[in-house]
XYZ file of C-alpha atoms in Angstrom:
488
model
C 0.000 0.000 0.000
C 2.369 2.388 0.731
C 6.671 2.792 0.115
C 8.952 4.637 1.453
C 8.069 7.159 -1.229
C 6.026 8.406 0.567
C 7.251 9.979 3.351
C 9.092 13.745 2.911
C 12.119 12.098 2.698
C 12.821 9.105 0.184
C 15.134 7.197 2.542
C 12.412 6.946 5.319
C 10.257 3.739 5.624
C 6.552 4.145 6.382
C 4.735 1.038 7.855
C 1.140 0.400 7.389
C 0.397 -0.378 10.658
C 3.245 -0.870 13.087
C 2.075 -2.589 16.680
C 3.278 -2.075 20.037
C 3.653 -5.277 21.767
C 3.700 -8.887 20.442
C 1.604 -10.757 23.439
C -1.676 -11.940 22.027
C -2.862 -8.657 21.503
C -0.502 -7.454 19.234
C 0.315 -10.462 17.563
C -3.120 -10.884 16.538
C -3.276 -6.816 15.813
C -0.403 -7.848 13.500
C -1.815 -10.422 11.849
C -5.186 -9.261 10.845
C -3.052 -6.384 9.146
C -0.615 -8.258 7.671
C -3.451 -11.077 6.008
C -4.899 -7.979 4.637
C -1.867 -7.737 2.402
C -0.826 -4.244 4.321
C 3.247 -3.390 5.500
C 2.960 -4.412 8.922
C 5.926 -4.188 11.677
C 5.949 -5.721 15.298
C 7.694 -4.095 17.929
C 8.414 -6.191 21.622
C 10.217 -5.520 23.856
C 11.626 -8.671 25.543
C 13.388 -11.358 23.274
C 10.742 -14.365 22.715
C 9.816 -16.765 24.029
C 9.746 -14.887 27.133
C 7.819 -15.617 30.518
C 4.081 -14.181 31.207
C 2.575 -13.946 34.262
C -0.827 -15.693 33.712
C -3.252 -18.522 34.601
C -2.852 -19.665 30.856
C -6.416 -20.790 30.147
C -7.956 -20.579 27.149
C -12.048 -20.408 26.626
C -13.674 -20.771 23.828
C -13.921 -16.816 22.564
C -10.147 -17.699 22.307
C -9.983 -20.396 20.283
C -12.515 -18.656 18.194
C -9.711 -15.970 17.635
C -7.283 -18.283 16.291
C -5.595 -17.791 13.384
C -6.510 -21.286 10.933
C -4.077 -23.817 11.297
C -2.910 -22.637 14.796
C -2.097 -25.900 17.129
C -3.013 -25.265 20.308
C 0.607 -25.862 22.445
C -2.271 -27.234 25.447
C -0.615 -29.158 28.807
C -3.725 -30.394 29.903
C -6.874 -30.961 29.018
C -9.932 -30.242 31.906
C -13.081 -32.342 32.315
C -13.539 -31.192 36.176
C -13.592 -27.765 38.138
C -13.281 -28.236 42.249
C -14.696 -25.321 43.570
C -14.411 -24.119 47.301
C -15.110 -20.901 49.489
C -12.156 -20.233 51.085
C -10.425 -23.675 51.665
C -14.147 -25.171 52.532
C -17.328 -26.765 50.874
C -15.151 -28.124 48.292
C -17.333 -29.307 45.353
C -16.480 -31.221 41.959
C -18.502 -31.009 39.127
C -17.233 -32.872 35.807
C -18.166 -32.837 32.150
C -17.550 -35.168 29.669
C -16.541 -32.780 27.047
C -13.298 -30.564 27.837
C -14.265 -27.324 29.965
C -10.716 -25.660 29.535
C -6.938 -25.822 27.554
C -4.085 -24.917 29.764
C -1.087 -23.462 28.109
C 2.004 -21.730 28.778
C 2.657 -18.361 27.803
C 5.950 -18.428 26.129
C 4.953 -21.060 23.560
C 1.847 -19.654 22.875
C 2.944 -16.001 22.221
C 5.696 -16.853 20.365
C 3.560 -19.502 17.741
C 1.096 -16.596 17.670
C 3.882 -14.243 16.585
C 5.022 -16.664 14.392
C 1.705 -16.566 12.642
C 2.001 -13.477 12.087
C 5.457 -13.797 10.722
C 3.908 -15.941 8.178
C 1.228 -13.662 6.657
C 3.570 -10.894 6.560
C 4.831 -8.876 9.470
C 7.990 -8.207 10.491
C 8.890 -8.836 13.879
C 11.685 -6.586 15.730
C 12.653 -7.546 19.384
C 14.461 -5.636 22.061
C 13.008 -2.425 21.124
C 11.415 -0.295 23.689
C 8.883 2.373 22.775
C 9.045 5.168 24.482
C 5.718 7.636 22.867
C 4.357 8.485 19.905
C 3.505 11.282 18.667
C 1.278 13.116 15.691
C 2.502 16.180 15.486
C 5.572 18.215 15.701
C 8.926 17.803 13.294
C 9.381 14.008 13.761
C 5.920 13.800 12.271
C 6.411 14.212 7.756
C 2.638 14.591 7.176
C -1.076 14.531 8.849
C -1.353 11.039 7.455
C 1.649 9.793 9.465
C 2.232 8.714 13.237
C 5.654 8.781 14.820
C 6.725 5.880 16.719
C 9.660 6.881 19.214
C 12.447 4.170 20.230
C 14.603 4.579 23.400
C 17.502 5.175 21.279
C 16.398 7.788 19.380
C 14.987 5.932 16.592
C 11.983 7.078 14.795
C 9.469 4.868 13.164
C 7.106 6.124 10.999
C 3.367 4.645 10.573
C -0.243 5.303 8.905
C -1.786 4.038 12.213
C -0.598 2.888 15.543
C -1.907 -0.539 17.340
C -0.949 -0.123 21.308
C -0.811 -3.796 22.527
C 2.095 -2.946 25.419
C 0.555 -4.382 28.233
C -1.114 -2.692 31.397
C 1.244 -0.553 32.180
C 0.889 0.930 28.593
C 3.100 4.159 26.912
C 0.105 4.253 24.087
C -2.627 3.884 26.438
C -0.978 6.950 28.482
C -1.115 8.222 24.913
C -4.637 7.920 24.093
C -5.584 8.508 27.700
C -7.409 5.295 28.573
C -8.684 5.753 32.079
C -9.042 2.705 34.421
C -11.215 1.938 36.775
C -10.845 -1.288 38.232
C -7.322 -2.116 39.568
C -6.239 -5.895 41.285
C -3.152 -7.036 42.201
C -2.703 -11.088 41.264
C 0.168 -13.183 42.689
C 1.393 -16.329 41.294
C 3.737 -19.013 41.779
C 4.889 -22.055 38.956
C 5.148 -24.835 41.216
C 7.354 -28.599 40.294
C 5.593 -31.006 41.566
C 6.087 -34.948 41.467
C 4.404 -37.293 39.035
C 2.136 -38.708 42.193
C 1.281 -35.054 42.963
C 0.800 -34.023 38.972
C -1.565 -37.054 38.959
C -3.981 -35.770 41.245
C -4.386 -32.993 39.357
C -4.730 -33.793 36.067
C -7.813 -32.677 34.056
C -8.782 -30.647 36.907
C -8.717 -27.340 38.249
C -9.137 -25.592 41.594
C -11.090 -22.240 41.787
C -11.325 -20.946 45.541
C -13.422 -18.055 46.358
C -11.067 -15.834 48.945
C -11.649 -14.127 52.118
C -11.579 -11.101 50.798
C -14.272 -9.358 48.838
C -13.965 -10.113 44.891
C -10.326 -12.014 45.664
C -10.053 -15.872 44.710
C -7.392 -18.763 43.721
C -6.922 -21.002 41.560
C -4.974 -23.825 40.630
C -4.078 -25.217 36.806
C -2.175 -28.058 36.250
C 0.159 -28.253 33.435
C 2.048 -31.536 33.309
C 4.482 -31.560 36.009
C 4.182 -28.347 37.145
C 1.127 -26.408 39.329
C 0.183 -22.881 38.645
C -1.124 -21.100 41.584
C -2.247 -18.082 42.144
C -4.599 -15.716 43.693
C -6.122 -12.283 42.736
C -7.271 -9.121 45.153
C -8.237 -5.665 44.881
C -5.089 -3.408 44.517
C -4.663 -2.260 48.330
C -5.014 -5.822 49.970
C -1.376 -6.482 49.384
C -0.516 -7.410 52.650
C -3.773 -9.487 52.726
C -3.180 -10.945 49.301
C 0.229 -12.379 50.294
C -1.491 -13.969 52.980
C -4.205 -15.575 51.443
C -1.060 -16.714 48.747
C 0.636 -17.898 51.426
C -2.449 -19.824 53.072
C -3.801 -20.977 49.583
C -0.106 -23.167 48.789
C -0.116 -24.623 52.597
C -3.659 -25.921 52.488
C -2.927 -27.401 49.140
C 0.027 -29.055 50.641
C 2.607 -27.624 48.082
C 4.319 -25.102 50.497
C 7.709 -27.755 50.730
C 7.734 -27.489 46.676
C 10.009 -24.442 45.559
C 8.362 -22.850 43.124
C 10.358 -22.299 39.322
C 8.546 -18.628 39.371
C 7.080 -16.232 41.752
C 5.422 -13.193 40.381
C 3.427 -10.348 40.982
C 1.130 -8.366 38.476
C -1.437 -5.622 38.232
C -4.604 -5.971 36.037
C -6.691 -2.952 35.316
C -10.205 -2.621 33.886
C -11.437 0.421 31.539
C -14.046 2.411 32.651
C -17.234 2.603 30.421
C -16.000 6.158 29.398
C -12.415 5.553 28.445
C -11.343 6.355 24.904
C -9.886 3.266 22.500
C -8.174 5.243 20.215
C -6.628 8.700 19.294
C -5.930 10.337 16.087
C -4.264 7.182 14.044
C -3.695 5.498 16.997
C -5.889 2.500 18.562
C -4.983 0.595 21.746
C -5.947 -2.850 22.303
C -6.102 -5.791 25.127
C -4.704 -4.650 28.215
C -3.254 -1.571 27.346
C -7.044 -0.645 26.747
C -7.658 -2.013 30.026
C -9.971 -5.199 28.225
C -10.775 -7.832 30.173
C -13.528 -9.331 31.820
C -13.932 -7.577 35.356
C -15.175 -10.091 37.291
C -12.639 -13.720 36.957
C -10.187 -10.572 35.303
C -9.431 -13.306 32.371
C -7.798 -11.370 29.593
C -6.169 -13.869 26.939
C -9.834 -13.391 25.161
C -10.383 -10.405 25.372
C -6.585 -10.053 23.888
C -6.953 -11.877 21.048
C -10.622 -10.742 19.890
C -9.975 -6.923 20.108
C -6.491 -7.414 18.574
C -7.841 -8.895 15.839
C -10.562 -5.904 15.582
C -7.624 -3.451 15.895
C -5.239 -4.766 12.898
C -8.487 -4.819 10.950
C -9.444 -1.068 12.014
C -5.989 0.284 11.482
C -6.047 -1.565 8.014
C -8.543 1.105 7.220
C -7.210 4.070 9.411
C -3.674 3.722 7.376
C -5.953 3.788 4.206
C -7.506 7.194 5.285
C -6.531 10.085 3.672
C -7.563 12.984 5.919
C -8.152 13.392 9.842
C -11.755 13.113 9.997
C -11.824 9.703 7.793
C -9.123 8.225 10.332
C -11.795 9.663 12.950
C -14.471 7.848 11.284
C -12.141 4.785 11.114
C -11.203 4.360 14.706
C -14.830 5.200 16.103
C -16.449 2.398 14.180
C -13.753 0.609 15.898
C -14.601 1.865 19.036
C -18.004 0.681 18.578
C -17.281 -2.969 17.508
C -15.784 -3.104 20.922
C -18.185 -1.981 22.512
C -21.158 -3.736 21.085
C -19.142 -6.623 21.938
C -17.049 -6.802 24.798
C -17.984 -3.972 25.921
C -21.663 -5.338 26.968
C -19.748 -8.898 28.392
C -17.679 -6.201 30.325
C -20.940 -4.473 32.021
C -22.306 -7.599 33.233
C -18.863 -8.528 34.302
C -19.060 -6.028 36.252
C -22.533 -6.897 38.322
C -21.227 -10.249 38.742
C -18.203 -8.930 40.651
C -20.548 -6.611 42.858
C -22.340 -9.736 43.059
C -19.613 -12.198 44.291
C -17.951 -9.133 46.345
C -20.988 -8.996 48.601
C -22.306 -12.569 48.083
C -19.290 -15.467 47.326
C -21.221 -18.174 49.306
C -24.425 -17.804 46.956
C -22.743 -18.106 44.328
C -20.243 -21.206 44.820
C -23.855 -22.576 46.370
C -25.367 -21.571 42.831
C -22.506 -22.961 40.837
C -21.925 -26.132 42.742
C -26.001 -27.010 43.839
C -28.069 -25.682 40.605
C -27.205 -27.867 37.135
C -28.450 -24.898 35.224
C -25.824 -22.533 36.808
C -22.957 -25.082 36.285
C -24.134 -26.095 32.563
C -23.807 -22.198 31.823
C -20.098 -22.069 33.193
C -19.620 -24.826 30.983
C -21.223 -23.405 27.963
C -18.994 -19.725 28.543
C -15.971 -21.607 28.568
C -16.886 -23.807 25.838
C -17.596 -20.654 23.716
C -21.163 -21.921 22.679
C -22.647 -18.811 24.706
C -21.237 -15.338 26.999
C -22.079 -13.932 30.087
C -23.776 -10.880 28.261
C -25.558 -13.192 25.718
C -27.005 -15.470 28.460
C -28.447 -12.030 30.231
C -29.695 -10.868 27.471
C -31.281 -13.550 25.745
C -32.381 -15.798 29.206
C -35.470 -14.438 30.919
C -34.393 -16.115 33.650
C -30.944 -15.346 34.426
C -31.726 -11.785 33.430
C -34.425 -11.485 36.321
C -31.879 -13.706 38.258
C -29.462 -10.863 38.050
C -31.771 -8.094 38.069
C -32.829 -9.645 41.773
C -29.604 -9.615 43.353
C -28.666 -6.481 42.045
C -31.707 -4.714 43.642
C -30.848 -7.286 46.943
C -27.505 -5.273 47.143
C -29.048 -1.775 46.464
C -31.251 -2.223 49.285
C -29.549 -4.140 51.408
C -25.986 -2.754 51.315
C -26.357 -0.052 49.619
C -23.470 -1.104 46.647
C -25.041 -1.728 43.236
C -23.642 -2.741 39.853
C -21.808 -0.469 39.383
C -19.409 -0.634 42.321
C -17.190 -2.921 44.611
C -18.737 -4.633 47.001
C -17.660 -4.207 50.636
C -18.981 -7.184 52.460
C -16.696 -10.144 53.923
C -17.455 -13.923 52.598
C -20.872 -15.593 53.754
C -20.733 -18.735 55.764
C -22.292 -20.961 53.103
C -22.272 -24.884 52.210
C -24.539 -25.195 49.122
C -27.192 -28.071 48.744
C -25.270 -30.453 46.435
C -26.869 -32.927 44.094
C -25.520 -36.028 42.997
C -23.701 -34.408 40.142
C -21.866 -32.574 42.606
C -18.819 -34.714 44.726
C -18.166 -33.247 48.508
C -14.397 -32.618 48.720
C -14.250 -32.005 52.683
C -16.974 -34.183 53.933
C -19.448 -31.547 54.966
C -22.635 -31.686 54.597
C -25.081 -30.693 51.837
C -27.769 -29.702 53.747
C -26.651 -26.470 54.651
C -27.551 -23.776 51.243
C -29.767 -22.360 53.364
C -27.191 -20.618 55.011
C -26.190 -19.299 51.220
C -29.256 -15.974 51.834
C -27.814 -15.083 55.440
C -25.486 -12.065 54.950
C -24.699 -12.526 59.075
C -22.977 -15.349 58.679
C -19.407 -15.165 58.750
C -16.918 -17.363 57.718
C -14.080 -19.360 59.176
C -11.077 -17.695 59.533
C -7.668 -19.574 57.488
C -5.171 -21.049 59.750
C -1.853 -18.765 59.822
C 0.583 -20.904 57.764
C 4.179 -20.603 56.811
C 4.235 -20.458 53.125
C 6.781 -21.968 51.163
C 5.873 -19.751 48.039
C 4.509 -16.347 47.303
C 5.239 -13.911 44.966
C 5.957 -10.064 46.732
C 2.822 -8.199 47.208
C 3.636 -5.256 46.500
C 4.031 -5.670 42.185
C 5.156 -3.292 40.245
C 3.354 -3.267 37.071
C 2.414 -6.301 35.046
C -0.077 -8.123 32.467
C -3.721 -9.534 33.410
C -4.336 -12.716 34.919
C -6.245 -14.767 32.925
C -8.278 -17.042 35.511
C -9.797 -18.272 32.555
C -10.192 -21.737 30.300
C -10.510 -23.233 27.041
C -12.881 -25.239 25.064
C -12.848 -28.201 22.734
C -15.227 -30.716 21.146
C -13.860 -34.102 20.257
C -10.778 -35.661 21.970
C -8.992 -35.461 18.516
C -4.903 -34.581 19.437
C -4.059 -31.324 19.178
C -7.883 -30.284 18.243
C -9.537 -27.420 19.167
């Protein structure tokens, strides 16, 4: 589409569409572009394959996002989801299809970049953006963005895909604003082949003790990864629910390969996606799903909607037809995962005030748990279900009033109460972990009842609390139909 013609200068190179960050974001940012037959360069930072902090489950909406022929590098394969309330009520349910895909981060990224490699982009590593800018000298025209290097380079573009994580320079630049902050911790734990056993196919989800925090564990061969998530603030908290979480499990005398810390951070409904010839994508727009904070999705689908917007903002010839450009991206985000985001976020007011009803829901109601399984399948969302369900719209609608009246939080806030005492009612789906009883969901409606307190453990692995900066957690999972190898 374009040469280097056609900058002021002859000798200058202008990309396409050059993208900030080759995590799944980015790499699918780069190759939407690139498939479109458009000049397409990948900037990262770190030298791949490089480490992630991240639960490494991948749901349906991410398979979905795929490109065709990608092999999913999976680890395990889950039929069965343990869930418990704080190290109690422990319930199993199974399916006979697979729920989830575990996967690492460093092979994944790097076969995603590599798919990108193959329809067209260019990949350049070790190169740290520092801003971009439209205007000013380093800027040839009004159709061209500016892509600074730490040192001193200057890479010229038609349009701009920010894919640089969290903590992103091109989110600073097109002033997304955040609303929703959590600090996760996370530890990749060897464990023996008797250990690895038990574990395999399955995964742990523990609601925490404090409001909208919980753990979870995903096995991935012969290694556990553990981890637990908490408002931003809780850090001395979150350690110790970390450190409570791995002694309960009995993995604390297991040193841990990796012990990190990370921040994830939600958009508000307000923040801008774009800015000028510049679009932001992933976390760096602060996408993810607010209440489990998976991100890997969200990632992948609006990186793919960004390379295919800034296809068409590079092809603009003016300022207001880039405008037009990047607001009809804007609003493909937002039709989509923007509405999954909103009822994210009632679910999180939900489970901040009321954990117990829902691991009661979840674990005692078949309905409930065949709608987990159908989200992480990818057969139906969050939003789709309230939307489309009569029932689990009015389901919703109830408990948000319950907490307006009640507590005073609604939707749109965090909640503020501590865990419910709660065992649900199980059915015979539903195997008791711990031996209690199932007789006791009534408890799951009394917002008096307070829950045990953990024992005070030694850990034997947890990340620092206090992170720094970081990528999402993705507490999430990862569909697939027949048991075919390598099918997805």
């Amino acid at each position: 589409m374009t040469s280097p013609e056609d900058a002021d200068d002859a000798d200058t190179e202008v990309w396409d569409v050059v993208v900030v960050g080759a995590g799944p974001g980015g790499a699918s940012a780069a190759y939407a572009a690139a498939v479109a037959g458009r000049r397409v360069l990948l900037l990262e930072k770190s030298e791949l394959p490089r480490y992630k902090t991240c639960g490494g489950g991948i749901i349906g909406p991410s398979r979905d996002c795929l490109p065709p022929g990608f092999e999913l590098p999976l680890q395990d394969r889950v039929h069965a989801v343990t869930f418990s309330l704080d190290g109690r009520f422990a319930r199993t349910r199974r399916s006979r299809k697979m729920l989830f895909g575990l996967i690492n981060r460093p092979e994944f990224d790097a076969q995603l970049v590599e798919h990108a490699q193959k329809a067209g982009a260019e990949l350049r590593t070790g190169v740290t953006v520092t801003r971009v800018e439209q205007h000013g000298p380093a800027v040839p025209d009004r159709r061209t963005v500016a892509v600074v290097l730490a040192d001193g380079e200057t890479v010229l573009a038609r349009a701009v895909v920010g894919a640089d994580g969290s903590a992103s320079r091109i989110g600073a630049h097109v002033g997304v604003k955040l609303g929703q902050v959590d600090l996760g911790l996370e530890a990749e734990i060897p464990v023996p082949p008797s250990v690895a056993e038990d574990w395999k196919g399955r995964v742990l989800i523990d609601w925490g003790p404090m409001p909208g925090s919980y753990g979870w564990v995903f096995p991935k061969g012969d290694t556990l990864t553990v981890g637990v998530i908490s408002a931003r603030g809780e850090g001395a908290a979150t350690k110790r629910y970390m450190e409570d979480f791995v002694a309960r499990l009995g993995l604390s005398g297991f040193e841990p390969t990796i012990s990190s810390g990370h921040l994830t951070r939600c958009r508000t409904d307000d923040s801008p996606l774009s800015r000028g010839r510049v679009l932001v994508c992933g976390d760096a727009a602060g996408l993810l799903e607010p209440w489990t904070r998976e991100g890997i999705s969200y990632a992948l689908r609006s990186g793919r909607l960004a390379g295919e917007w800034a296809v068409r903002v590079a092809e603009a010839n003016d300022a207001v037809d880039a405008r037009r450009q990047a607001l009809n991206y804007a609003f493909a985000i937002k039709a989509g995962l923007g509405v999954e985001m909103a009822v994210g976020r009632r679910m999180l007011a939900v489970f901040e005030r009321r954990p117990g009803l829902l691991h009661a829901t979840l674990t005692g109601l078949r309905p409930a748990w065949n709608a987990f399984a159908d989200i992480t399948r990818g057969s139906a969302t969050l939003g789709g279900m309230v939307r489309s369900n009569g029932m689990a719209r009015r389901a919703l609608e109830m408990l948000d009033k319950r907490m307006d009246t009640s507590s005073g939080v609604g939707p749109a806030g965090r909640g503020v109460g501590r865990a419910e005492r709660l065992a649900p009612g199980g059915e015979d789906v539903v195997e008791a972990q711990d031996g209690a009883g199932a007789g006791l969901a009534a408890d799951a409606a009394d917002p008096a009842a307070e829950p045990e307190a953990t024992a005070d453990v030694t850990p034997g692995a947890a990340a620092e609390a206090d992170a720094g900066t970081g990528r999402s957690v993705e507490a999430s999972a990862k569909p697939e139909a027949p048991e075919a190898p390598g099918a997805v």
